[in-house]
XYZ file of C-alpha atoms in Angstrom:
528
model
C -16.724 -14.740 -6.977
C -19.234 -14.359 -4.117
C -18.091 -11.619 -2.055
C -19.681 -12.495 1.553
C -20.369 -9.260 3.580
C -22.007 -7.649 6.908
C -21.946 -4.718 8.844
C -20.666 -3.322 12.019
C -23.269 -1.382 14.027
C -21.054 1.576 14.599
C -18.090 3.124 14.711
C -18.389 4.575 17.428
C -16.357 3.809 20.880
C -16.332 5.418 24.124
C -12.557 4.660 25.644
C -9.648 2.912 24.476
C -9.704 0.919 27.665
C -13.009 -0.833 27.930
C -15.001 -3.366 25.197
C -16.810 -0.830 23.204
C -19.145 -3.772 21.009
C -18.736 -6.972 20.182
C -19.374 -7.532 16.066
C -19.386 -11.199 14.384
C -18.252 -11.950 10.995
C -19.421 -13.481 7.529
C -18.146 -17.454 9.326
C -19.963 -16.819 12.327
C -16.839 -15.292 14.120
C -17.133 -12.781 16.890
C -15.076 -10.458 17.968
C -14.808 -7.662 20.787
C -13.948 -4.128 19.332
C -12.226 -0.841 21.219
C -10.490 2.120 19.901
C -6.783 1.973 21.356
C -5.723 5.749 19.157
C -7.656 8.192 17.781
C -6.641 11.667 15.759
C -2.940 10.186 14.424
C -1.520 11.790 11.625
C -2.845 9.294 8.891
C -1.281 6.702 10.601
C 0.585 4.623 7.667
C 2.451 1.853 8.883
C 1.315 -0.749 11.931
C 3.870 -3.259 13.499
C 3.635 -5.598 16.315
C 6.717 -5.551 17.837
C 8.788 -8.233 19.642
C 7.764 -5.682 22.471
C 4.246 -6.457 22.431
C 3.479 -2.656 21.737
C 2.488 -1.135 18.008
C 4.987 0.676 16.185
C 3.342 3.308 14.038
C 4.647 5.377 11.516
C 2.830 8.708 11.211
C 2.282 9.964 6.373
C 1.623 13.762 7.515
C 3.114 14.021 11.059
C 6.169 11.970 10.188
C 6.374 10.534 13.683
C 7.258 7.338 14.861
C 5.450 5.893 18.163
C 4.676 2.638 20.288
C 1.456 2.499 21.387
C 0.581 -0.229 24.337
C -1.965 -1.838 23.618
C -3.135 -2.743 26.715
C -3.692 0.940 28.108
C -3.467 2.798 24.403
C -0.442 5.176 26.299
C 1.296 6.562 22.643
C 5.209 7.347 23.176
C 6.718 9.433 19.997
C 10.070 7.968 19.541
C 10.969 10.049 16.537
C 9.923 13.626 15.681
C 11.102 13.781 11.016
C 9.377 17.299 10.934
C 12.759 19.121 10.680
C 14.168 16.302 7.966
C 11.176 17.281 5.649
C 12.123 20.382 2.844
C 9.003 21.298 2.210
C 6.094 22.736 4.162
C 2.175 20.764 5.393
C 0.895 21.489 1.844
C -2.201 19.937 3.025
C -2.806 22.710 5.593
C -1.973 25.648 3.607
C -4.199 27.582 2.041
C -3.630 27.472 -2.778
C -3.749 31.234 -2.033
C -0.485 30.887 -0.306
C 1.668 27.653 -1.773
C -0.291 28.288 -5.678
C -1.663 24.883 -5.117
C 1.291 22.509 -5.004
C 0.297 18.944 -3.922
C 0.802 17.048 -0.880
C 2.466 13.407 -1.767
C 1.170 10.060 -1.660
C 2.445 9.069 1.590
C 4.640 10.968 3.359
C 6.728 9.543 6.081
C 5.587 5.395 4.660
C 6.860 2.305 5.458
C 8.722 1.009 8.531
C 10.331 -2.543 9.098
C 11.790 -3.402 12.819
C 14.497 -5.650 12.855
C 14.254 -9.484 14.104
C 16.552 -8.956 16.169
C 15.276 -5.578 17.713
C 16.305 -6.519 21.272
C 18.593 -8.977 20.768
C 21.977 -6.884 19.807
C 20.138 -5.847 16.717
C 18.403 -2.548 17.322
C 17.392 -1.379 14.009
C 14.723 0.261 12.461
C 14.181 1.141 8.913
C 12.510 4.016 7.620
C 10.950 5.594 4.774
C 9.684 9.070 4.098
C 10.103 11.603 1.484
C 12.188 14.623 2.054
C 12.669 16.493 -0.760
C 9.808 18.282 -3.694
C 11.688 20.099 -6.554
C 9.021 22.583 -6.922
C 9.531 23.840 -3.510
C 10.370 27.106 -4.186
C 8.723 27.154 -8.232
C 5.413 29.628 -8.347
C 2.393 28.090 -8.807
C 1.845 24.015 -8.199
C 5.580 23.646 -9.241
C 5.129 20.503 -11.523
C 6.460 19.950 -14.659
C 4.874 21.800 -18.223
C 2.236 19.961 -19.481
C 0.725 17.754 -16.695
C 4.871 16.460 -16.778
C 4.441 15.441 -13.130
C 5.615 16.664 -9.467
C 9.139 15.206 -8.623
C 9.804 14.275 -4.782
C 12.713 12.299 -3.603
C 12.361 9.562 -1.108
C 15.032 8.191 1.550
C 15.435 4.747 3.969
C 16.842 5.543 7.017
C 18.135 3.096 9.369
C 17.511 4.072 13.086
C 19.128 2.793 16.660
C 16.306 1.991 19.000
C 17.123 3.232 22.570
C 14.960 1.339 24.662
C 15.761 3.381 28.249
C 14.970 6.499 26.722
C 12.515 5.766 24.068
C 14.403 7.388 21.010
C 15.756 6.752 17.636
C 19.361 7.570 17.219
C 22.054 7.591 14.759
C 20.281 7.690 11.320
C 22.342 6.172 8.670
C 20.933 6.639 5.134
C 20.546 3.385 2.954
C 19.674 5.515 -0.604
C 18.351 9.015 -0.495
C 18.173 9.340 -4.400
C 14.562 7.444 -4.188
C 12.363 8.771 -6.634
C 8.861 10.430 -5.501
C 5.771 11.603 -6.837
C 2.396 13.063 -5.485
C 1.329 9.651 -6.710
C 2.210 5.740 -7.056
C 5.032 6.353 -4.064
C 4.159 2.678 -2.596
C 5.694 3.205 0.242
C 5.810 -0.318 2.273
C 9.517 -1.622 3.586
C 9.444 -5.146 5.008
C 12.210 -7.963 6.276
C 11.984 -10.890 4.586
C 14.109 -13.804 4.354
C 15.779 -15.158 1.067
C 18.108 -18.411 0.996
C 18.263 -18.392 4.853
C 19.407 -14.499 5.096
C 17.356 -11.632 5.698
C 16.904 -8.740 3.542
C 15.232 -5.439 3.436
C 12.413 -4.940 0.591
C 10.600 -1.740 -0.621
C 7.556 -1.569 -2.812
C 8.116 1.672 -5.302
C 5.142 2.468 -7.002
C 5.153 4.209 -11.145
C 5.150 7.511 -9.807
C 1.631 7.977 -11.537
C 3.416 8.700 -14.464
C 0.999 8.684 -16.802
C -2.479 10.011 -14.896
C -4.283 12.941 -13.447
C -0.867 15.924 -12.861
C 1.451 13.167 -13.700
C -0.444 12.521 -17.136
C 2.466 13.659 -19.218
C 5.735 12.299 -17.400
C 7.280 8.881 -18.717
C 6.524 5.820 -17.385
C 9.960 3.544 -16.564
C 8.396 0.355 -15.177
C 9.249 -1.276 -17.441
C 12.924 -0.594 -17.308
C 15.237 -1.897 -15.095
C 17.325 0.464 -15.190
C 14.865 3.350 -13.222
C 13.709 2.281 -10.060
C 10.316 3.407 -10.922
C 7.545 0.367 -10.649
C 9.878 -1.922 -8.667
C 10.202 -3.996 -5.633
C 13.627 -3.074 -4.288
C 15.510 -5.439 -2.082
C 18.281 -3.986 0.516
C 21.029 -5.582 2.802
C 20.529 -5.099 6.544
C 24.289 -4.061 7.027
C 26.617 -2.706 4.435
C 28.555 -5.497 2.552
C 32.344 -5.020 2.244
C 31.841 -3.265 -1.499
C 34.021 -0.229 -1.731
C 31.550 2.312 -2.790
C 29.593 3.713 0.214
C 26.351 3.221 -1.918
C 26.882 -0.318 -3.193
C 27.259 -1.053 0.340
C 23.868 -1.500 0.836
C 22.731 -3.278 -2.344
C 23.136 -7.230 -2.707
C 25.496 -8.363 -4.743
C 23.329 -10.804 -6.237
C 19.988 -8.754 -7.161
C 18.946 -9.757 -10.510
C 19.331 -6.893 -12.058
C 22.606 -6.163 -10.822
C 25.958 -6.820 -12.784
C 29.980 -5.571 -12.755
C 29.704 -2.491 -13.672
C 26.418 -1.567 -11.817
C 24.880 -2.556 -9.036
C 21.038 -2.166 -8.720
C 18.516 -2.651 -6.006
C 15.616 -3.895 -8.498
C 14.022 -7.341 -7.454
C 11.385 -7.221 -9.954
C 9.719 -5.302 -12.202
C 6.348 -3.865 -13.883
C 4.343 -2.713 -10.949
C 2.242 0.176 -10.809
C 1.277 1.160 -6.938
C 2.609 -1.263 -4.859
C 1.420 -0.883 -1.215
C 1.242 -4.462 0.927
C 4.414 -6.053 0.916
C 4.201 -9.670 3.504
C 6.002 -12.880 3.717
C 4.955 -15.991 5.114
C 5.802 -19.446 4.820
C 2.907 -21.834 3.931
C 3.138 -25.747 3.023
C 6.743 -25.663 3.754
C 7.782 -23.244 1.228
C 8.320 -18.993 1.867
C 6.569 -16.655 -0.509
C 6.904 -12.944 -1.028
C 3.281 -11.560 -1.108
C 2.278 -8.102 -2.407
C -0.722 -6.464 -2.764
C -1.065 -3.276 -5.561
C -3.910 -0.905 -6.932
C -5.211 -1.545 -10.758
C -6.450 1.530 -12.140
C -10.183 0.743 -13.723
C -10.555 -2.772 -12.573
C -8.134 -4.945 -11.425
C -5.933 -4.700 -8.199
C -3.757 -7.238 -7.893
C -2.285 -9.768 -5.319
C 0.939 -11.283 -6.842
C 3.659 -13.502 -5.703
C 6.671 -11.854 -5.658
C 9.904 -13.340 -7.173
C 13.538 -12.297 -8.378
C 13.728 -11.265 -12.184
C 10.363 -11.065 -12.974
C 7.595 -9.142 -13.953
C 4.724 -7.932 -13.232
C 2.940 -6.563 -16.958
C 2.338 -2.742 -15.973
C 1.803 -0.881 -17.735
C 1.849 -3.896 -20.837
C -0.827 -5.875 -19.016
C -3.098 -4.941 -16.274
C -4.054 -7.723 -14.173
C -4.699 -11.078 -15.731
C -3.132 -11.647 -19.301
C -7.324 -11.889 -20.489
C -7.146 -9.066 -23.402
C -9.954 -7.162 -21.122
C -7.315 -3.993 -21.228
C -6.880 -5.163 -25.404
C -7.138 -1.427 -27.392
C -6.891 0.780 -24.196
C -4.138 2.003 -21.971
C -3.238 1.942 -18.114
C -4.785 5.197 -17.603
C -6.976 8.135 -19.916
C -7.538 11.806 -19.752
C -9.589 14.066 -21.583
C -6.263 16.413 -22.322
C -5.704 16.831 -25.642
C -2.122 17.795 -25.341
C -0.774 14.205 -24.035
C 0.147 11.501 -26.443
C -1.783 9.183 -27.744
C -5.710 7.828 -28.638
C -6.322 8.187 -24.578
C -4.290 11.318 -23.617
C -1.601 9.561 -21.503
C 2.099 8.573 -21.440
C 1.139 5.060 -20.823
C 1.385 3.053 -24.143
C -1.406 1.643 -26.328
C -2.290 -1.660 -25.045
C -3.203 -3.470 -28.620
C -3.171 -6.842 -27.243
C -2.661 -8.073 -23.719
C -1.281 -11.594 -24.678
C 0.793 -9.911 -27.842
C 2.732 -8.882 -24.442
C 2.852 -10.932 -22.285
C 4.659 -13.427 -25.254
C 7.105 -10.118 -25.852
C 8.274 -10.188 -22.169
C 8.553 -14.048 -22.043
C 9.176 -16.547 -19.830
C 9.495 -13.450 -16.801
C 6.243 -12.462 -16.738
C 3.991 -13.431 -14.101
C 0.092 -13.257 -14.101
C -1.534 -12.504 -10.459
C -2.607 -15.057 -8.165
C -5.737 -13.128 -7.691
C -6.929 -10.023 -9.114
C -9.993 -8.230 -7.787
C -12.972 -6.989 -9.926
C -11.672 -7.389 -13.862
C -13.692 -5.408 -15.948
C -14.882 -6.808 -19.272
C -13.434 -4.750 -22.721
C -16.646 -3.497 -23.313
C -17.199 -2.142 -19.986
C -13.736 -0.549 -20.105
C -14.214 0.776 -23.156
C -17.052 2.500 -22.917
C -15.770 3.918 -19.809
C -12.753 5.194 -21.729
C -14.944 6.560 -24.512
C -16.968 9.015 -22.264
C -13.642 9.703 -19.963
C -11.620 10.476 -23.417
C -14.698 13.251 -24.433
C -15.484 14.416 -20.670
C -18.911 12.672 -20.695
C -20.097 11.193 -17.445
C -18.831 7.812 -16.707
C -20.171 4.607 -14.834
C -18.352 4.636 -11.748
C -16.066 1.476 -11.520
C -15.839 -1.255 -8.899
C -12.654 -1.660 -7.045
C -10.895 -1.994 -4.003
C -7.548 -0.099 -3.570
C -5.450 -2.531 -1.658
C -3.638 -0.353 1.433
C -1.608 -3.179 3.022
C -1.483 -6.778 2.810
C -0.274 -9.591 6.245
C -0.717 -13.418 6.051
C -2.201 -15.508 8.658
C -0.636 -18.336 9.748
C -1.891 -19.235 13.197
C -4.694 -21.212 14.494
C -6.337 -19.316 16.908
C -9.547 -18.186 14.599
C -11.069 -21.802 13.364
C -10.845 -21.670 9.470
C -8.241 -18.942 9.195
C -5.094 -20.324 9.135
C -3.218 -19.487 5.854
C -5.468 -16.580 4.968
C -4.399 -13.080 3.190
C -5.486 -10.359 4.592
C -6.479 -7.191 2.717
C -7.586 -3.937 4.034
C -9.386 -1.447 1.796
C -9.460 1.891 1.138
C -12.046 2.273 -1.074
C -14.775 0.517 0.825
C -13.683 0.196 4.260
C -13.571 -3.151 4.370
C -10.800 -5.944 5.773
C -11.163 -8.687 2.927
C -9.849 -12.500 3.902
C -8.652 -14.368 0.891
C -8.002 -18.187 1.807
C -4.691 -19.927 0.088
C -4.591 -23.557 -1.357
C -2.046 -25.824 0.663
C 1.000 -24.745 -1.259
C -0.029 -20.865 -0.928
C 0.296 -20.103 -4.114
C -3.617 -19.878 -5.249
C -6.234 -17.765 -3.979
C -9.518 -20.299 -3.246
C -12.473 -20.128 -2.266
C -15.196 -16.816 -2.000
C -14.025 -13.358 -1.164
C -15.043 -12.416 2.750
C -15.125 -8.806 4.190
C -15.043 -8.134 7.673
C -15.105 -4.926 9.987
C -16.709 -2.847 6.837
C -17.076 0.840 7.812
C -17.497 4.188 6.543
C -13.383 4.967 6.735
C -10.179 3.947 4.682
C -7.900 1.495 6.285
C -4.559 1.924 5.435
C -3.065 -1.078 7.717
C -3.394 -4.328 8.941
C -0.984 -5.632 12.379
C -1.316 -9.041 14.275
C -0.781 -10.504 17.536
C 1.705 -13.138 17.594
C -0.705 -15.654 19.095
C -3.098 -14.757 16.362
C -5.941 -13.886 18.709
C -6.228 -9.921 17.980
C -5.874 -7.700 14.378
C -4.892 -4.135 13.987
C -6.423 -1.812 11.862
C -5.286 1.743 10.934
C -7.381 4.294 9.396
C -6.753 7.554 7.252
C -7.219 10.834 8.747
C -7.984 12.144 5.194
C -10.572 10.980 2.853
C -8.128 11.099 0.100
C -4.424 10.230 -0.130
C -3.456 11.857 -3.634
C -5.304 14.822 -5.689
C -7.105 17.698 -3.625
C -6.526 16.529 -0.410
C -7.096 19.733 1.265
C -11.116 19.175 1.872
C -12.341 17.886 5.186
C -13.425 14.109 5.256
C -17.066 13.643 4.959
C -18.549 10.828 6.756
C -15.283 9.099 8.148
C -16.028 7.560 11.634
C -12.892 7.278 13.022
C -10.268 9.720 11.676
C -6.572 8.606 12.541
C -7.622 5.724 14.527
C -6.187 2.348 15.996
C -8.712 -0.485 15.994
C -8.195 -3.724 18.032
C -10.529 -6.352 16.873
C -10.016 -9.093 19.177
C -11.481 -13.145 18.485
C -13.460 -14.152 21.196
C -15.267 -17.446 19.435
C -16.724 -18.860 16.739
C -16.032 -19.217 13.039
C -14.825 -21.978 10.899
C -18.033 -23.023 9.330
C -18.352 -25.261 6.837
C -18.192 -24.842 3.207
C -22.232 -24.454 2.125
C -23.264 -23.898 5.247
C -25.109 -20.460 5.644
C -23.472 -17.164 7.461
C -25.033 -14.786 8.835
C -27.175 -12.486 6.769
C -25.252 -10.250 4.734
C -25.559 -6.864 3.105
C -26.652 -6.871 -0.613
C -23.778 -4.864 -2.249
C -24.094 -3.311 -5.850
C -20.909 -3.639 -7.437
C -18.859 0.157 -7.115
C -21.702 1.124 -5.130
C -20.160 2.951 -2.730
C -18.625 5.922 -4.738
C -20.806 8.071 -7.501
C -18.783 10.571 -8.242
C -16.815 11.240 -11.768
C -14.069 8.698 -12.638
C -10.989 10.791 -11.918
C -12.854 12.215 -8.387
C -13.300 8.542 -7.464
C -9.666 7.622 -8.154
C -8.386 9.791 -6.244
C -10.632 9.108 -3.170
C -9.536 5.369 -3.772
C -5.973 6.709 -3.118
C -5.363 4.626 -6.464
């Protein structure tokens, strides 16, 4: 697959206010380009609201803000410092907390309410509260790279409109499992049979890499919430048990005696969660890393699943012999050091789980065997590996207007790995990815989200404050532009060329060009 690329000039942009440059994309689109926030908190989730302002969910400051677009004035609407049982790990010094990690995440996903100001003033929240190695010496994770255990919680929050506040928290589930790793972390409202529902992407807890190399991996079983989409009710049902209240009584995975929130199964770090309806018919869209190769867009749907750890992207025997992850520590199970099973054959599974399992509509950069292999090889003995191509998938949105010629019905995918928004075009019946690869708006930093305007005209992008999301995330960026930002890119004309016709020159782009350090280094700056 051609991947069709060019660069922005620069990053750089005097005021939010005024046009800071105009760039022009791969189709001959061009689009004026300001900075509307700078110096957020890595800034994780990015709403348009029914408001016409940006909702923003703060991973490390665990605020929650509108932001006007129009002026870039920032209102904090919620202040979850005081909800949060352990201490900015990220700021103090390994001589002082003996090392312990900052999370994946932090305060995550956020989903407004259809309704917001129509008698219906909820918002949903997500955001881990809890580490059980608070108050253990040292990095307080489990014996034997066993893993750091957080707990996560949804929140649902009154919006006071006259005083700009969130009020009266009520707490959906507060038993969430966390990591430093794999949380996921996006929430979204989606309807299903005419009826909305609340859905949250759970990620494996990186149970089976880097300091979670030793602890089980349950995504696989529906019974742990581990490696799941989740799916919610937006009110509690009539069920007698305070936390049933809260769980459909027709989840998949449900049954008499227990009710679950599981919607499917066998994902490994699930972070773009988007609905859309396209040729007539509404599809759950989600967007997750791969570990060597591989991220994955899938179609989501109840009762099935998704092959991690079993199979890692397409059902193509490229993973046949390896595992979902390898270390070079001797002490974890297994030919590759890792809790992850042996993968002897890809398709052997995929016939084991049956008529549930689901291949990707799109996966991004599959690695052959042999590359993969050889990559394990040198990892397994702590020789220097080739660096690997991928992506990391942040976020995922669909477009379904009309405003940008050539557009409409288009996934879009922002990057952290590259810095790059990627367009994906669907078939008529959205459920194939066609046509080439494009990448727009590519730029030394890590975008974590993607917002639209409802008339289709202007995208969103948010950016990391951090280089790195998950490992030692203590160092200062190097060479980020635009730390904590907001970026408007708004369509101005042009685009919708013709298939064959020539774009404008693009880059040349090595594949996993961008990133030369060692294999677990590079992981971990992918956020994957």
């Amino acid at each position: 697959m051609r991947a069709t690329i060019f660069l922005i000039y620069s990053l750089l942009a005097s005021s939010a206010g005024a046009w800071a440059q105009t760039v022009t994309g791969p189709q001959g689109e061009v689009f004026g380009r300001r900075v509307l926030a700078r110096q957020l908190s890595d800034p994780w989730e990015l709403t348009y609201g029914p408001d016409n302002h940006l909702w923003i969910t703060e991973a490390k400051g665990y605020r929650v803000s509108r932001l006007d677009p129009a002026t870039g004035t920032k209102t904090v609407l919620l202040d979850l410092s005081r909800e949060r049982q352990f201490p900015r790990y990220d700021k103090l010094s390994d001589s002082l907390d003996g090392g312990k990690p900052w999370p994946q995440g932090g305060l995550m996903g956020m989903a407004l309410h259809p309704q917001l100001l129509q008698g219906q003033p909820y918002v949903y929240l997500a955001y881990l509260y809890r580490f059980a190695g608070a108050d253990q010496p040292g990095k307080g994770g489990a014996p034997n790279y066993g893993g750091y255990f957080f707990t996560t919680r949804i929140v649902r929050y009154e919006y006071q409109p006259a005083a700009q506040t969130l009020t009266r928290p009520v707490v959906l589930c507060d038993t969430l499992p966390g990591s430093s790793d794999h949380n996921g972390g996006r929430l979204l409202i989606a309807p299903v049979e005419g009826k909305d529902y609340l859905f949250y992407s759970i990620g494996d807890l990186g149970a089976g890499q880097f300091d979670n190399g030793g602890r089980p991996n349950h995504a696989q079983q529906p019974t742990h919430y581990k490696g799941k989409v989740l799916r919610f009710n937006l009110a509690p049902d009539a069920d007698a048990a305070p936390a049933d209240q809260w769980l459909p009584n027709d989840n998949p995975y449900g049954g008499a005696s227990r009710q679950s929130a599981v919607w499917s199964i066998g994902h490994r770090n699930p972070q773009g969660l988007a609905y859309a309806v396209v040729g007539g018919t509404g599809h759950l869209y989600e967007s997750e890393h791969g570990p060597y190769s591989d991220d994955e867009i899938n179609i989501v749907e109840p009762g099935k699943n998704y092959g991690h750890p079993l199979i890692i992207g397409y059902n193509d025997g490229n993973y046949d012999g390896l595992a979902a992850s390898v270390s070079d520590r001797a002490t974890l199970p297994g030919p590759w050091h890792t809790t992850y099973p042996l993968i002897g054959s890809e398709s052997t599974n995929a016939r084991a789980l049956g008529a549930t399992y689901r291949d990707p509509i799109k996966t991004l950069y599959p690695n052959s065997n042999a590359f993969l292999k050889d990559f394990f090889a040198k990892t397994k003995r702590h020789a220097e590996a080739p660096e690997w191509p991928s992506e990391a998938p942040s976020s995922l949105a669909v477009y379904t207007a009309a405003a940008i010629p050539g557009w409409q019905n288009s996934l879009l995918v922002p990057t952290l790995k590259h810095g790059k928004l990627l367009r994906l075009r669907l078939d008529a019946a959205g459920t194939r990815v066609v046509g080439d690869t494009l990448t727009y708006f590519k730029a030394p930093v890590r975008y974590r989200d993607v917002a639209l305007s409802p008339d289709g005209r202007r995208l969103y992008l948010a950016t990391d404050s951090a280089s790195v999301t998950s490992g030692p995330s203590k160092e200062d960026p190097k060479g980020t532009s635009c730390k904590g930002c907001i970026l408007e890119f708004t369509y101005q004309r042009g685009g919708g060329l013709a298939p064959g016709r020539p774009a404008p020159a693009a880059a040349p782009r090595a594949a996993g060009s961008a990133d030369t350090r060692r294999p677990a280094r590079a992981a971990r700056q992918a956020g994957k």
